Coordinates of N, CA and C in Angstrom, one line a residue:
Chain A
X1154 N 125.6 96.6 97.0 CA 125.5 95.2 96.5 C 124.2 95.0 95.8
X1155 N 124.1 94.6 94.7 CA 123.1 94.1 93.9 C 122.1 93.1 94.5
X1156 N 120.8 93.6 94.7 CA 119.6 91.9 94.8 C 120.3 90.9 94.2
X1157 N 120.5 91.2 93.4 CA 120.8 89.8 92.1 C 121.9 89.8 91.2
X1158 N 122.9 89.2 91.4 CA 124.1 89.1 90.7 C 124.6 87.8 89.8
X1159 N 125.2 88.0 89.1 CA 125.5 86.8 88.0 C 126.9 86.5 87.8
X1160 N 127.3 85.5 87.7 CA 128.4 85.1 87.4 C 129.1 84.0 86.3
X1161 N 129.6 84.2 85.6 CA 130.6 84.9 85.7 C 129.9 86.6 84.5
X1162 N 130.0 87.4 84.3 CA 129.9 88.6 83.8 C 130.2 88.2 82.0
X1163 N 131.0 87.7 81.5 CA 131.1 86.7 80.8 C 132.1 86.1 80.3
X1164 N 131.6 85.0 79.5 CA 132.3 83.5 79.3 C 132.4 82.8 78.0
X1165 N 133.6 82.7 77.5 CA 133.8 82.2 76.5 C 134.2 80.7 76.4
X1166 N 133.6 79.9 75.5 CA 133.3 78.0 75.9 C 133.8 78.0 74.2
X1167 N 134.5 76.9 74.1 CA 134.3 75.9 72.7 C 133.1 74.8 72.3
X1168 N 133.2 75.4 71.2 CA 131.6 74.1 71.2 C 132.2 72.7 71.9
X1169 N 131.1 72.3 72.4 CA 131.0 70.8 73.1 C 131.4 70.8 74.5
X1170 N 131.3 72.8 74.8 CA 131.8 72.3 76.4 C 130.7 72.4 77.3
X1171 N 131.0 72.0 78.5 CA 129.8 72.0 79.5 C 129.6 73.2 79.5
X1172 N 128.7 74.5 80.0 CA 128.2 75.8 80.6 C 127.6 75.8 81.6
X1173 N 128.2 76.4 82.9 CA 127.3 77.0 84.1 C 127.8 78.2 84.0
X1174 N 126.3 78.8 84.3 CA 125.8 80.5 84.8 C 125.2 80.4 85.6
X1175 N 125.7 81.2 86.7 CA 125.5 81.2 88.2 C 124.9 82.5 88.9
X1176 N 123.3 82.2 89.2 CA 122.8 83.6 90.1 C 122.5 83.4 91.7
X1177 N 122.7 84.7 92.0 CA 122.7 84.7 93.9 C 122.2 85.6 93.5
X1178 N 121.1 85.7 94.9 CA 120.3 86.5 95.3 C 120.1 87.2 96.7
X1179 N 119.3 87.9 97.0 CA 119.5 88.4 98.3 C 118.2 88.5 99.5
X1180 N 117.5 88.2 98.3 CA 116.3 88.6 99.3 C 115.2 87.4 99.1
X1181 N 113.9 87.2 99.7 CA 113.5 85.9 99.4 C 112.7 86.0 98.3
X1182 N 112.2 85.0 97.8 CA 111.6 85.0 96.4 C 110.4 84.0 96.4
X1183 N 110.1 84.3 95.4 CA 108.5 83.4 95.3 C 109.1 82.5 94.1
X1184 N 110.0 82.9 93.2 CA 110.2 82.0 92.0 C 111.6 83.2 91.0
X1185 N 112.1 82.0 90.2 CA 113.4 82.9 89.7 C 113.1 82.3 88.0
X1186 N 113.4 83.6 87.2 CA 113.4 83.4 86.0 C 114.8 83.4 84.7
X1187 N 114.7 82.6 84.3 CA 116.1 82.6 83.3 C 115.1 83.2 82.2
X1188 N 116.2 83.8 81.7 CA 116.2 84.6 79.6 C 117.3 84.5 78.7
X1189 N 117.1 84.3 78.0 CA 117.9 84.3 76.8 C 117.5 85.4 75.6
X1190 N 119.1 86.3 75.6 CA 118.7 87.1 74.6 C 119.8 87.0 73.6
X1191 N 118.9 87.7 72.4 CA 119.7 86.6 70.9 C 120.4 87.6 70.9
X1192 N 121.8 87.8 69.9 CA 122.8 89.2 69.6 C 121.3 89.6 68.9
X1193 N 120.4 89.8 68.2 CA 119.9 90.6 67.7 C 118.9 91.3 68.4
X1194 N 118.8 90.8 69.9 CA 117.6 91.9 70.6 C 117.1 91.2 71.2
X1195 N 116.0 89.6 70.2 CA 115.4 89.3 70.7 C 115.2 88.7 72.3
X1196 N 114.6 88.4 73.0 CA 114.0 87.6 74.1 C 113.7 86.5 73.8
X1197 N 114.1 85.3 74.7 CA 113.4 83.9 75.1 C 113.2 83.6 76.4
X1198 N 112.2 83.5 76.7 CA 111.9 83.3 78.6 C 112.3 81.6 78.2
X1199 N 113.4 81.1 79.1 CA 114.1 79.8 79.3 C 113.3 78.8 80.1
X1200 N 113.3 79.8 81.6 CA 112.5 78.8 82.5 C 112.2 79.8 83.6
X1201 N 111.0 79.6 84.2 CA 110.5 79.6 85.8 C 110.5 79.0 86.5
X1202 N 111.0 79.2 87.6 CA 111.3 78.2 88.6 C 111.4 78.6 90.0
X1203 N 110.4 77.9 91.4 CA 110.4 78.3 92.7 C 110.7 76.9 93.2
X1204 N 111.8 75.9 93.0 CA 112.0 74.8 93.5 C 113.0 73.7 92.7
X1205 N 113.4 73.3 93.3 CA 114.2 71.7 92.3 C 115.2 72.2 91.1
X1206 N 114.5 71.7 89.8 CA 115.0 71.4 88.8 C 114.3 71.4 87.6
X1207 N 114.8 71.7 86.3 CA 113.9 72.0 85.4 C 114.8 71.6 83.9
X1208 N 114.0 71.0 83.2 CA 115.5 70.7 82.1 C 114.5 70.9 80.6
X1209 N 114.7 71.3 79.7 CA 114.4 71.6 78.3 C 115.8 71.1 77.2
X1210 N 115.6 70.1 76.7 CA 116.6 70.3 75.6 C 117.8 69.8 76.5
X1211 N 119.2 71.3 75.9 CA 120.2 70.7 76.2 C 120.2 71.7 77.9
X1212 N 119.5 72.4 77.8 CA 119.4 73.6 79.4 C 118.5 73.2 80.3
X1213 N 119.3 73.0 81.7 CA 119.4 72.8 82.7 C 119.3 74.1 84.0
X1214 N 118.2 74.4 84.3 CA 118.3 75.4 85.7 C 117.9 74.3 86.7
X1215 N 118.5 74.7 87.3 CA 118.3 74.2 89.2 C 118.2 75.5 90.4
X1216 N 117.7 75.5 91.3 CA 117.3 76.4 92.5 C 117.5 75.8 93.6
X1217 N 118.6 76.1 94.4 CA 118.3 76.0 95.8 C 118.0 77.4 96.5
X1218 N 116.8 77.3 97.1 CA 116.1 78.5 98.4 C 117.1 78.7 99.3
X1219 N 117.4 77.8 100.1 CA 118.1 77.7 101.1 C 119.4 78.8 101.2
X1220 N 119.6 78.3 99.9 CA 121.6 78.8 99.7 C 120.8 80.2 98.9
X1221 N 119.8 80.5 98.1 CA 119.8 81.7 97.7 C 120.7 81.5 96.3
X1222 N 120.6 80.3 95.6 CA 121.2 80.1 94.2 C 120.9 79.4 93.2
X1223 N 120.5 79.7 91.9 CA 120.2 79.4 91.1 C 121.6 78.9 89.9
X1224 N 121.3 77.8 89.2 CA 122.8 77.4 87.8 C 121.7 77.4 86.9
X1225 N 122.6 78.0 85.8 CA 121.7 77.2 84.2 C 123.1 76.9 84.0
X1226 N 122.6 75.5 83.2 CA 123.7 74.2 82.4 C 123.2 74.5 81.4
X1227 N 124.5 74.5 80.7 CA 123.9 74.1 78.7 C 125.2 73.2 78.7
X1228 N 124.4 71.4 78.4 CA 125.9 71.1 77.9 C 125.5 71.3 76.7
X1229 N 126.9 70.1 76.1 CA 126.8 70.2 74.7 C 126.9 71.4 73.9
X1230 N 127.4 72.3 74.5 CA 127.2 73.6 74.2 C 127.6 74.0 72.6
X1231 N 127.0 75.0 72.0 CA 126.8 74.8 69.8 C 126.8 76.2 70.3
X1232 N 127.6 76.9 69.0 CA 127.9 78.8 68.8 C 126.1 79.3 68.9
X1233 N 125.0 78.5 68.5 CA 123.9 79.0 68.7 C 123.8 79.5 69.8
X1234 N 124.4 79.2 71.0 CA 123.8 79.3 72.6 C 124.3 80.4 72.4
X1235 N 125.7 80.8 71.8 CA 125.3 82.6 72.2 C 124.6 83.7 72.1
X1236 N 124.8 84.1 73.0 CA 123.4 84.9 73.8 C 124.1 85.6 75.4
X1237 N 122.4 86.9 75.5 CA 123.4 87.2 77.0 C 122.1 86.1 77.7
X1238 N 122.8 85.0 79.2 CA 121.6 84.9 80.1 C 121.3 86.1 81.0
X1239 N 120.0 86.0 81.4 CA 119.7 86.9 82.4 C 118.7 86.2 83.2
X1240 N 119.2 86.2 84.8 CA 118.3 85.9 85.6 C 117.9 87.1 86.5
X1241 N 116.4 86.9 86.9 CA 115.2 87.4 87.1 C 114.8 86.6 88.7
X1242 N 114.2 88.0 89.3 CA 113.9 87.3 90.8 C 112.3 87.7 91.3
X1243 N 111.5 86.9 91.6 CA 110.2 87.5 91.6 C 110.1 87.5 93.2
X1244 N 110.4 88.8 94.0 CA 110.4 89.1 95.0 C 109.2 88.9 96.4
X1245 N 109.0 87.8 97.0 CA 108.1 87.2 98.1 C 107.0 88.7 98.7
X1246 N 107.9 89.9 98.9 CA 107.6 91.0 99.3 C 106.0 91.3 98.2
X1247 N 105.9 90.8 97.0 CA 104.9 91.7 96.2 C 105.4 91.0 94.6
X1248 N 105.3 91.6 94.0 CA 105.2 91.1 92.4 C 106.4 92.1 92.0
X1249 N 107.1 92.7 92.3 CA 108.7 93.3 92.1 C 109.5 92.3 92.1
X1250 N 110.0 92.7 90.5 CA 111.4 91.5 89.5 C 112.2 92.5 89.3
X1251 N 113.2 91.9 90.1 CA 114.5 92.4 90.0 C 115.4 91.5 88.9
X1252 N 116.1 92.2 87.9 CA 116.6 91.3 87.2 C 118.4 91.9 87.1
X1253 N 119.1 90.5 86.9 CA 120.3 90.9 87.1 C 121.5 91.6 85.9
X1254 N 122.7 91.4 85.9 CA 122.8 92.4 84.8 C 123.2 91.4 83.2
X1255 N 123.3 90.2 83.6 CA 123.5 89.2 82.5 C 124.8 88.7 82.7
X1256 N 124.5 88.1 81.8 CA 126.0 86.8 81.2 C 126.3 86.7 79.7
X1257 N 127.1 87.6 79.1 CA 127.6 87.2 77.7 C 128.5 86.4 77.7
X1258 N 127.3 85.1 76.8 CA 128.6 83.5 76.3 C 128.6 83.8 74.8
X1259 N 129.6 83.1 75.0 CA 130.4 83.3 73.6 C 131.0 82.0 73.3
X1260 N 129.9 81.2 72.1 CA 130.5 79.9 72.2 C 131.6 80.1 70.9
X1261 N 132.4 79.4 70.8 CA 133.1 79.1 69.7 C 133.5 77.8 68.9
X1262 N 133.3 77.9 67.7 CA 133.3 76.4 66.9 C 134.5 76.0 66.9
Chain B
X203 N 99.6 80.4 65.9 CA 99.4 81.4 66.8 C 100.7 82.5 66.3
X204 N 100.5 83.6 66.0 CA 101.6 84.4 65.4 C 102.7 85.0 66.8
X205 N 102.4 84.6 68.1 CA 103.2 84.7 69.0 C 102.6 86.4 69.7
X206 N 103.4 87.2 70.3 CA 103.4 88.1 70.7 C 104.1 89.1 69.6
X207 N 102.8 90.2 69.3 CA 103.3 91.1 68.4 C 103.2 92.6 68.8
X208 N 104.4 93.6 68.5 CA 104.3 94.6 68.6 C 104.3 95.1 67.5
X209 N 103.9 97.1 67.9 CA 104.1 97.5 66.6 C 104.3 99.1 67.4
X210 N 105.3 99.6 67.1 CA 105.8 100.2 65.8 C 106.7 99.1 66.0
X211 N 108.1 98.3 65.2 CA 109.0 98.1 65.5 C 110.5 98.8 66.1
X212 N 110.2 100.3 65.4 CA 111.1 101.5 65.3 C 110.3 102.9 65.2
X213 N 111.0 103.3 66.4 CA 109.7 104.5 66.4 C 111.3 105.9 66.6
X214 N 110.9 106.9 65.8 CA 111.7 108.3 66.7 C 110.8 109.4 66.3
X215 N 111.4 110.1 67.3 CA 110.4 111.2 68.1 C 110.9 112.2 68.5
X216 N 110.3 113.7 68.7 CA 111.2 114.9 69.1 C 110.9 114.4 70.6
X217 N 111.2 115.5 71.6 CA 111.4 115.5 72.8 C 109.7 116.4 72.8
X218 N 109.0 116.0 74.2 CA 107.9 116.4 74.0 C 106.8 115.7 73.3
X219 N 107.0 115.3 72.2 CA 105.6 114.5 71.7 C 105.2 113.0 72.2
X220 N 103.7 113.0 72.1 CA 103.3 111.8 72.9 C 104.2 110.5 71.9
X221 N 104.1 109.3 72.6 CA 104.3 108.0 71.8 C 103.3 106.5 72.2
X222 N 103.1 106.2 71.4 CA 101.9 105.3 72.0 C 102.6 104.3 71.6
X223 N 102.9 102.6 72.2 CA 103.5 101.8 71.8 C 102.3 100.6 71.9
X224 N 102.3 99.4 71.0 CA 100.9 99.2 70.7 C 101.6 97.4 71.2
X225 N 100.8 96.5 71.3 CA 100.9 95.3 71.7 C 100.0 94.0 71.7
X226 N 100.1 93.4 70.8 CA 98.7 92.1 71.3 C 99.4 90.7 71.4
X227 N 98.7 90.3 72.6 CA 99.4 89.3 73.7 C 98.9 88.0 72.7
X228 N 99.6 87.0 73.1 CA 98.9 85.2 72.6 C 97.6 85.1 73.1
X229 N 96.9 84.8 72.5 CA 95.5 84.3 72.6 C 95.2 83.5 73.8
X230 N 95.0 83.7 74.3 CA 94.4 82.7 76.0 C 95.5 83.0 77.3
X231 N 96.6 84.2 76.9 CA 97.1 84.3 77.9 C 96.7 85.3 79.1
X232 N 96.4 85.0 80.1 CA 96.0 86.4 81.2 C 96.8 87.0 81.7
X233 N 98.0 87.0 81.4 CA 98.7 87.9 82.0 C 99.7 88.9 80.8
X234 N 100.0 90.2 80.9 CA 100.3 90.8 79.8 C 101.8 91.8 80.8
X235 N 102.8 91.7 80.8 CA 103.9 92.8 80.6 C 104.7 93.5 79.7
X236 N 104.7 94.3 80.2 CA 105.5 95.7 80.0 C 106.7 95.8 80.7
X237 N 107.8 95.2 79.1 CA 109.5 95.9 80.3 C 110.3 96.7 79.2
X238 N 111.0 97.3 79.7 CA 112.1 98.4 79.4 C 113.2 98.4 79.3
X239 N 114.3 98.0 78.5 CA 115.6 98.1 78.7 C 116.2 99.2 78.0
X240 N 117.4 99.5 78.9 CA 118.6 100.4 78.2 C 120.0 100.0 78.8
X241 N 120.4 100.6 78.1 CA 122.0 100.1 78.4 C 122.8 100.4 80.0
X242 N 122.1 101.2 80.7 CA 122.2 102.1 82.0 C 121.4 101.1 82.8
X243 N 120.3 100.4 82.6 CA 119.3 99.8 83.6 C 119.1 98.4 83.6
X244 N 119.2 98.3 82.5 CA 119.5 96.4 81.8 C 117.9 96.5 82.2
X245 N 117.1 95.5 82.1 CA 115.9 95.3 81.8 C 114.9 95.5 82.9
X246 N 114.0 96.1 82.9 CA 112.9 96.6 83.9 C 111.5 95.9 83.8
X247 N 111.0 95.7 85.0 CA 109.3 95.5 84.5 C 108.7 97.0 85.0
X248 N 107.5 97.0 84.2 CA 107.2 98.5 84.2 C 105.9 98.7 84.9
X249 N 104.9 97.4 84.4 CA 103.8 97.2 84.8 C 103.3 95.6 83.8
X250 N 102.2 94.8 84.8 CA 101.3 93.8 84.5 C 100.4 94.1 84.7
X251 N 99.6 93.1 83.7 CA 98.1 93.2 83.5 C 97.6 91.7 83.6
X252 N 96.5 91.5 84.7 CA 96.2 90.3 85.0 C 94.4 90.6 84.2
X253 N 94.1 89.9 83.0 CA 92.6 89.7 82.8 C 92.4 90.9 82.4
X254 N 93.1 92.0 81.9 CA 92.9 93.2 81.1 C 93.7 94.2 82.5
X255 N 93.3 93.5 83.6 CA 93.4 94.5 84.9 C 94.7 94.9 85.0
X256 N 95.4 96.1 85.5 CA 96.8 96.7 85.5 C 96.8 96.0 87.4
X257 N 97.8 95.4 87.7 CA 98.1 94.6 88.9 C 99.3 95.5 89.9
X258 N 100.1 95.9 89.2 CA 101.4 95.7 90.0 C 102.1 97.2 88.7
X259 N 102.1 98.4 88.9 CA 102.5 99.6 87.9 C 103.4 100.0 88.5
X260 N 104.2 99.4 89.5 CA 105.4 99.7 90.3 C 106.5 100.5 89.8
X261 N 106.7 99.9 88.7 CA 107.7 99.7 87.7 C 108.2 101.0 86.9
X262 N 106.4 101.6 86.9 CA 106.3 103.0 85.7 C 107.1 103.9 86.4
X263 N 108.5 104.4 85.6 CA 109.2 105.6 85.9 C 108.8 107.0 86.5
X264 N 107.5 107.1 85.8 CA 106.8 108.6 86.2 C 105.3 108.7 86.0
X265 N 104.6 110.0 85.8 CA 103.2 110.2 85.8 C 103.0 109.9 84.2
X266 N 104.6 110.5 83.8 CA 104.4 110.7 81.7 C 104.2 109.2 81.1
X267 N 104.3 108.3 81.7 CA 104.0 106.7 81.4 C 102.4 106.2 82.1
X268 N 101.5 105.8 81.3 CA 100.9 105.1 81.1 C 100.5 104.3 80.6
X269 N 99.7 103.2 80.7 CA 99.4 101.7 80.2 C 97.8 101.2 80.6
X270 N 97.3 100.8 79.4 CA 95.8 100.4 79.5 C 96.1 99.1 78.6
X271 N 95.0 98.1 79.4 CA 94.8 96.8 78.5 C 93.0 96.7 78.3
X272 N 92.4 97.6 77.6 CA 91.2 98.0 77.1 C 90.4 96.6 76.8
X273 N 91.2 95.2 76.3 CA 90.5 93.9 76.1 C 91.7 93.2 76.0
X274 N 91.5 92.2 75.9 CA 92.3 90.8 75.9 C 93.4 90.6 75.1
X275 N 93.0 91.1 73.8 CA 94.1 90.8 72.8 C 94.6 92.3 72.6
X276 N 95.0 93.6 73.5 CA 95.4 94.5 73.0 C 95.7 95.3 74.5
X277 N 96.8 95.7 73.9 CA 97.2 96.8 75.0 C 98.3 98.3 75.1
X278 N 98.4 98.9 75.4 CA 98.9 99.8 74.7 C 100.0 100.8 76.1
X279 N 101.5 101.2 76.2 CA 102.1 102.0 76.5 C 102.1 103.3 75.7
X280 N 102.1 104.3 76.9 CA 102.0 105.5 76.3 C 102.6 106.6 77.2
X281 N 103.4 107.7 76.4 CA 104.7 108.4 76.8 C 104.2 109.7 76.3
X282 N 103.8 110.3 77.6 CA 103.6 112.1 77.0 C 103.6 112.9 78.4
X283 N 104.5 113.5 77.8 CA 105.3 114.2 76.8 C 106.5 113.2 77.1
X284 N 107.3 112.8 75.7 CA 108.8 111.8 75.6 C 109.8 112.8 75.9
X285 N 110.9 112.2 76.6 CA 112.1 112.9 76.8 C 113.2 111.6 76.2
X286 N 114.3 112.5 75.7 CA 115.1 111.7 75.1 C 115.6 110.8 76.3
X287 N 115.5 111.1 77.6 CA 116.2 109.5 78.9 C 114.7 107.9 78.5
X288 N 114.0 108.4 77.6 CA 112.9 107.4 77.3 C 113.4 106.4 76.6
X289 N 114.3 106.7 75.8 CA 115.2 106.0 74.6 C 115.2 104.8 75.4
X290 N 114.7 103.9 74.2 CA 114.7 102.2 75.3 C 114.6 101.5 74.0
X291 N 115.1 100.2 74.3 CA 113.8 99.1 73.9 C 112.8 98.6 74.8
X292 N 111.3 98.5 74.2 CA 110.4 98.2 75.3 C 109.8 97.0 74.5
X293 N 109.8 95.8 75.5 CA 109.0 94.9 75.2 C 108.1 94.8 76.0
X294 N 107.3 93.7 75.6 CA 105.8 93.2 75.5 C 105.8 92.2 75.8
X295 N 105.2 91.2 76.4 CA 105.4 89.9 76.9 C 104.0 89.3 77.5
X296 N 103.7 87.7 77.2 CA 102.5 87.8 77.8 C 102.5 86.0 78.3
X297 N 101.9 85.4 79.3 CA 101.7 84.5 79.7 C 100.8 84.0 80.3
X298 N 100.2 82.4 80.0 CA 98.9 82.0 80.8 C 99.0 81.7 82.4
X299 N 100.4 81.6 82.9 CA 100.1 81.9 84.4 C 101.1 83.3 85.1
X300 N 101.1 83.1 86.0 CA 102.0 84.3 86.6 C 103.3 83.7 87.2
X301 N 103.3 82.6 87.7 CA 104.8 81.8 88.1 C 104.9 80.3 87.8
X302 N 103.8 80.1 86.8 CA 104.5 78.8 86.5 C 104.6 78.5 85.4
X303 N 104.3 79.5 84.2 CA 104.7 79.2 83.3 C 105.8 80.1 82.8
X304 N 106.7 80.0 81.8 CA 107.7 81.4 81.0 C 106.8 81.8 80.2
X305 N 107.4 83.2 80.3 CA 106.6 84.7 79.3 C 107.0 84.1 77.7
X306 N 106.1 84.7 77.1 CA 106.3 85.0 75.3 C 106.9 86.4 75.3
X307 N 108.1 86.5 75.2 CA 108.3 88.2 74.4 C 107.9 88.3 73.2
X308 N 107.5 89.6 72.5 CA 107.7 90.1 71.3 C 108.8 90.5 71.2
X309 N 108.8 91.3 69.8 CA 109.9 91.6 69.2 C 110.9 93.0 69.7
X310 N 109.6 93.7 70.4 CA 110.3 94.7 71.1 C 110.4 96.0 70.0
X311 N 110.1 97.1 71.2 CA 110.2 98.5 70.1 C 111.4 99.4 70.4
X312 N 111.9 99.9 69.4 CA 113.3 100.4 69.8 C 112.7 101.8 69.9
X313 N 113.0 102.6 70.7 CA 112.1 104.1 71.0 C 113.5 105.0 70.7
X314 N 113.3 105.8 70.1 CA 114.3 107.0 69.9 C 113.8 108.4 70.0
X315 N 114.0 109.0 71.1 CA 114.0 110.5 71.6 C 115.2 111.4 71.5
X316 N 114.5 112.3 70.1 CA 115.8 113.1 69.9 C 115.3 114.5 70.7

């Protein structure tokens, strides 16, 4: 079993639909990281987060500790959001980031 | 602020010869990483650098990997002797805190070991 797993593996949305991407974890953490990566390679660090809720724009992460789960929301979702997400676990044990294996969305107009 | 820059963008190489991958972070950020991806491992941290200082090199696959941050705005991976399992893209990423704020990536170097 993976530290860190993602769900769904991936997800195809029509523009304008809600998006949840869903990470579990396994071990404790100091703080959990979303990415966004473009089809062309690049990287966007989304959000960091060791608590609550965090909103930018139309993206939405939330963390519960407790349950060991992390969502990113995109509503409103536009063909731009596609991208793979990938969440990241910054491990309580030391400064070891385990990252998971992603989420290819695939929005459609 | 021109962001996080790497350089080579595209580098290939025989098997055996060194590779130096080169990096300068955002201006006022203290903290500098090094990650790795390939299709087999999906994205790695390799090593950070807190204040030029290398913190946490956990990450480095072997002895043939190392990494210096010589001053603030510069830092450099380096692969000797390369073996074609090197083949990556490696980025660069840099940030003014360590968990509260999100990283800057660069553009990332595509490494090719033939």
């Amino acid at each position: 079993k993976n530290e860190v797993e993602q769900s769904p593996q991936n997800l195809t949305a029509q523009e304008g639909e809600f998006i949840t991407i869903n990470c579990s974890y396994s071990v404790g953490i100091s703080a959990l990281h979303w990415l966004q990566q473009h089809p062309g390679g690049g990287i966007v660090s989304l959000f960091m987060l060791s608590s609550g809720k965090k909103k930018h724009g139309r993206l939405i992460a939330t963390i519960n500790i407790q349950e060991k789960h992390s969502s990113l929301h995109i509503t409103a979702s536009h063909p731009r959001d596609s991208a793979v997400y990938i969440c990241a676990v910054l491990e309580t044990s030391g400064s070891r980031l385990t990252f998971g294996e992603g989420t290819q969305l695939t929005v459609n107009p | 602020d021109a962001g996080v820059i790497q350089s080579p963008r595209h580098e290939v190489t025989e098997m055996g010869q060194e590779v130096t991958l080169r990096c300068k972070p955002i201006s006022g950020h203290d903290y500098l990483f090094w990650y790795r991806q390939t299709m087999m491992r999906g994205l790695e941290l390799l090593i950070y650098f807190n204040n030029n200082v290398p913190i946490d090199d956990s990450g480095m696959p072997e002895d043939r990997f190392s990494a210096k941050m010589p001053n603030a705005s510069f830092s450099t991976l380096k692969i000797q002797p390369s073996e074609p399992r090197d083949s990556a893209v490696y980025f660069c990423a840099s940030s003014p805190t360590f968990l509260g704020n999100e990283q800057y990536f660069g553009p990332g170097t595509r490494l090719t070991v033939t």
